[in-house]
mmCIF file of C-alpha atoms in Angstrom:
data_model
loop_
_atom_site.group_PDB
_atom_site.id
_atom_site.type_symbol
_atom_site.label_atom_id
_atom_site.label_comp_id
_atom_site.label_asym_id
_atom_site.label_seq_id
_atom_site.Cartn_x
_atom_site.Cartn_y
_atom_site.Cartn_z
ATOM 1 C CA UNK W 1 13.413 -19.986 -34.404
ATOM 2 C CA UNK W 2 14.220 -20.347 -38.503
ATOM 3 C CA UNK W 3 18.139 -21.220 -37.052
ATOM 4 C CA UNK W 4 16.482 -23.795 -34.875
ATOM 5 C CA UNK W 5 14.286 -25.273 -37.573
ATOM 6 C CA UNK W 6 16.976 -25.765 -40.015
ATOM 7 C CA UNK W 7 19.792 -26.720 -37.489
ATOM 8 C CA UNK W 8 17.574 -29.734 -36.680
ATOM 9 C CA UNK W 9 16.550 -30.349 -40.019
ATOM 10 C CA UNK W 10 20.518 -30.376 -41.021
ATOM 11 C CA UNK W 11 21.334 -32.562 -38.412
ATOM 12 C CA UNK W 12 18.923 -35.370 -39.089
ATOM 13 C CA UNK W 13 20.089 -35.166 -42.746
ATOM 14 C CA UNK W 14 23.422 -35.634 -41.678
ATOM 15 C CA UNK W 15 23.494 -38.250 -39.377
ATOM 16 C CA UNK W 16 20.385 -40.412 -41.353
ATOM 17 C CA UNK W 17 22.596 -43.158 -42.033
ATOM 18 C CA UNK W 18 23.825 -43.856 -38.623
ATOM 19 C CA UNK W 19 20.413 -43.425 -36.916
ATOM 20 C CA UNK W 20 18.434 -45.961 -39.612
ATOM 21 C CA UNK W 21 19.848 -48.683 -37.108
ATOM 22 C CA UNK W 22 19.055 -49.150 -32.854
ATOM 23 C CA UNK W 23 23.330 -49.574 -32.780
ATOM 24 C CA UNK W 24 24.141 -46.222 -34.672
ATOM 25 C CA UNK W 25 26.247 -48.229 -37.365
ATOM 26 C CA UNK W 26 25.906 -46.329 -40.734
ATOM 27 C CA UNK W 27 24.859 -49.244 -43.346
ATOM 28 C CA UNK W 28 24.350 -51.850 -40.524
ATOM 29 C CA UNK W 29 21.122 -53.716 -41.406
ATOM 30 C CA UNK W 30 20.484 -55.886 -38.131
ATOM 31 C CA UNK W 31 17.566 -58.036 -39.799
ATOM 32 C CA UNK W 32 19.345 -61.053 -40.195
ATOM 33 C CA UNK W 33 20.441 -61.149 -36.458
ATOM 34 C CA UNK W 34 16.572 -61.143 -35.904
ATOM 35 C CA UNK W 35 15.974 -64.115 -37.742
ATOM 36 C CA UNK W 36 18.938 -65.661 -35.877
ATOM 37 C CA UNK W 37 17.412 -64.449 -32.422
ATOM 38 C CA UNK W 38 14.086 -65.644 -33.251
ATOM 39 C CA UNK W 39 14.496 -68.913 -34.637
ATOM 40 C CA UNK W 40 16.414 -69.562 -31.408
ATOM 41 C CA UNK W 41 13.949 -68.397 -29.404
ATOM 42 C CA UNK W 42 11.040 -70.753 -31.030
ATOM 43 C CA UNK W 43 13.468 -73.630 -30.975
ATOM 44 C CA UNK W 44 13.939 -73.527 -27.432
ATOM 45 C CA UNK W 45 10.046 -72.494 -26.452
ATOM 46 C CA UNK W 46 9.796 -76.033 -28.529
ATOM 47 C CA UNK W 47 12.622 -78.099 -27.327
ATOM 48 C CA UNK W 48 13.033 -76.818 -24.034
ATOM 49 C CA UNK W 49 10.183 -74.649 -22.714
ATOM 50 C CA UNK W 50 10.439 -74.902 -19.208
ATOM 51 C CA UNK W 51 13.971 -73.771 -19.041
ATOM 52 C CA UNK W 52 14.320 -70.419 -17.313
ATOM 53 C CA UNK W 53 17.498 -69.026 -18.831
ATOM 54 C CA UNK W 54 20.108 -69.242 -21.163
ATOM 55 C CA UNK W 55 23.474 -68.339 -21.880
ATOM 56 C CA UNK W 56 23.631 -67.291 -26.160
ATOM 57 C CA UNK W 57 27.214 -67.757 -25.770
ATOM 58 C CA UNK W 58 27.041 -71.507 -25.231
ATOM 59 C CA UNK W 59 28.342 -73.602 -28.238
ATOM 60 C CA UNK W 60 24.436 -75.272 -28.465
ATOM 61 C CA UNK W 61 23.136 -72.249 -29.881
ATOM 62 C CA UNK W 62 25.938 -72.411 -33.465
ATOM 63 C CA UNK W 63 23.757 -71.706 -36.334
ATOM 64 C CA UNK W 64 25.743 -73.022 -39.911
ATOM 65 C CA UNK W 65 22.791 -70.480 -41.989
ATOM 66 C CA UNK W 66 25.226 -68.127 -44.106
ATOM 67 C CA UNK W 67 23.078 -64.691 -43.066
ATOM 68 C CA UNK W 68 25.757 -62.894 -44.761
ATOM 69 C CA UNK W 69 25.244 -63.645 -48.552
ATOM 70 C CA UNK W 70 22.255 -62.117 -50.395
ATOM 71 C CA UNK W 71 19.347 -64.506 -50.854
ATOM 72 C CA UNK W 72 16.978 -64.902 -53.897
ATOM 73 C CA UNK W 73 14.162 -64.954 -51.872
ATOM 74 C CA UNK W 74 13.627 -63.518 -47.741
ATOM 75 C CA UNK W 75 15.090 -65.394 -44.731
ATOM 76 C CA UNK W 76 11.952 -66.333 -42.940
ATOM 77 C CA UNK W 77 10.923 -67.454 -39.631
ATOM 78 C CA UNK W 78 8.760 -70.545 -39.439
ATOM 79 C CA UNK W 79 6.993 -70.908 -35.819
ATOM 80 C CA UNK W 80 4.655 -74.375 -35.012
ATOM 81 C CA UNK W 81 1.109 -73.112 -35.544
ATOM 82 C CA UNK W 82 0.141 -74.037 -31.850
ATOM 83 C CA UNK W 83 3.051 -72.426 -30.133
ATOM 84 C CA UNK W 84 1.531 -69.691 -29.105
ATOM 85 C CA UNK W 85 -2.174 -71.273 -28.094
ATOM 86 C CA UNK W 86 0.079 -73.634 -26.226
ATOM 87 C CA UNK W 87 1.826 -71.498 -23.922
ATOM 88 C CA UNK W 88 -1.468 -68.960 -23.417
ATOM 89 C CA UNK W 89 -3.432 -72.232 -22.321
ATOM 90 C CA UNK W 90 -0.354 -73.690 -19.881
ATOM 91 C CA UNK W 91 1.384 -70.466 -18.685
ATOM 92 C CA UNK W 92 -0.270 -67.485 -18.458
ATOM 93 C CA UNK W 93 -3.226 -68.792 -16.873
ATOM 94 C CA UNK W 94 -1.544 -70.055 -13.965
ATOM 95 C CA UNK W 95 -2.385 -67.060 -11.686
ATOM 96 C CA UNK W 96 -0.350 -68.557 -8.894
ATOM 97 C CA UNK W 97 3.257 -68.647 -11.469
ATOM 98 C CA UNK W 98 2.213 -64.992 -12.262
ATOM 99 C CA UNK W 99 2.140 -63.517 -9.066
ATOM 100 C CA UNK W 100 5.383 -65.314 -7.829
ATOM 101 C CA UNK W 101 7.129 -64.055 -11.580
ATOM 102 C CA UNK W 102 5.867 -60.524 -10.428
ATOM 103 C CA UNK W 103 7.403 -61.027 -6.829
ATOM 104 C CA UNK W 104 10.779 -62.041 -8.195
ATOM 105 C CA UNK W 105 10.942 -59.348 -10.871
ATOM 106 C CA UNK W 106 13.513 -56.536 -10.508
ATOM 107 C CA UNK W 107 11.887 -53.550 -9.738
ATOM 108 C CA UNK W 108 13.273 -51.604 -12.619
ATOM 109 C CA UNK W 109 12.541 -54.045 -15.062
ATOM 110 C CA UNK W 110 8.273 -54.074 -14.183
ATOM 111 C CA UNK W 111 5.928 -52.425 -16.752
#
């Protein structure tokens, strides 16, 4: 049981680096591609909210922000203050756009 113990605690200290990420890239830090995915996302809940899908390949979604140099201060994400009020009061209480959502949903991807 001891060899178990400290052949699991060796191999976490080993491979730290490459698990400190979801893509297994040692040194990769993936927080600036969630500022980039989220600012898109609340632009388009804003601009276009009744859109059902969207391809992040199209040339639309360009973002000129230079994520790669190292800021003074933190990239933030700014979201309008009723975004969320808005779409709780217009969508989800629509029991009728729930139940056809839950009837088109892919099996596998249900809760």
């Amino acid at each position: 049981m001891c060899a178990t113990v400290f052949g699991s605690l060796t191999y976490l200290s080993l491979t730290k680096t490459n698990m400190a990420n979801d893509f297994w890239w040692a040194n990769y830090n993936a927080s600036r591609e969630h500022v980039f995915i989220a600012r898109m996302y609340n632009r388009e809940t804003v601009l276009r909210p009744e859109a059902n899908s969207i391809a992040l390949d199209d040339h639309i979604f360009v973002d000129d922000t230079n994520y790669s140099s190292v800021l003074a201060t933190a990239v933030g994400v700014s979201m309008p203050s009723l975004c969320v009020s808005q779409i709780k009061l217009a969508d989800a209480t629509k029991l009728e756009a729930v139940v056809r959502g839950l009837r088109h949903m892919d099996a596998c991807m249900a809760p």
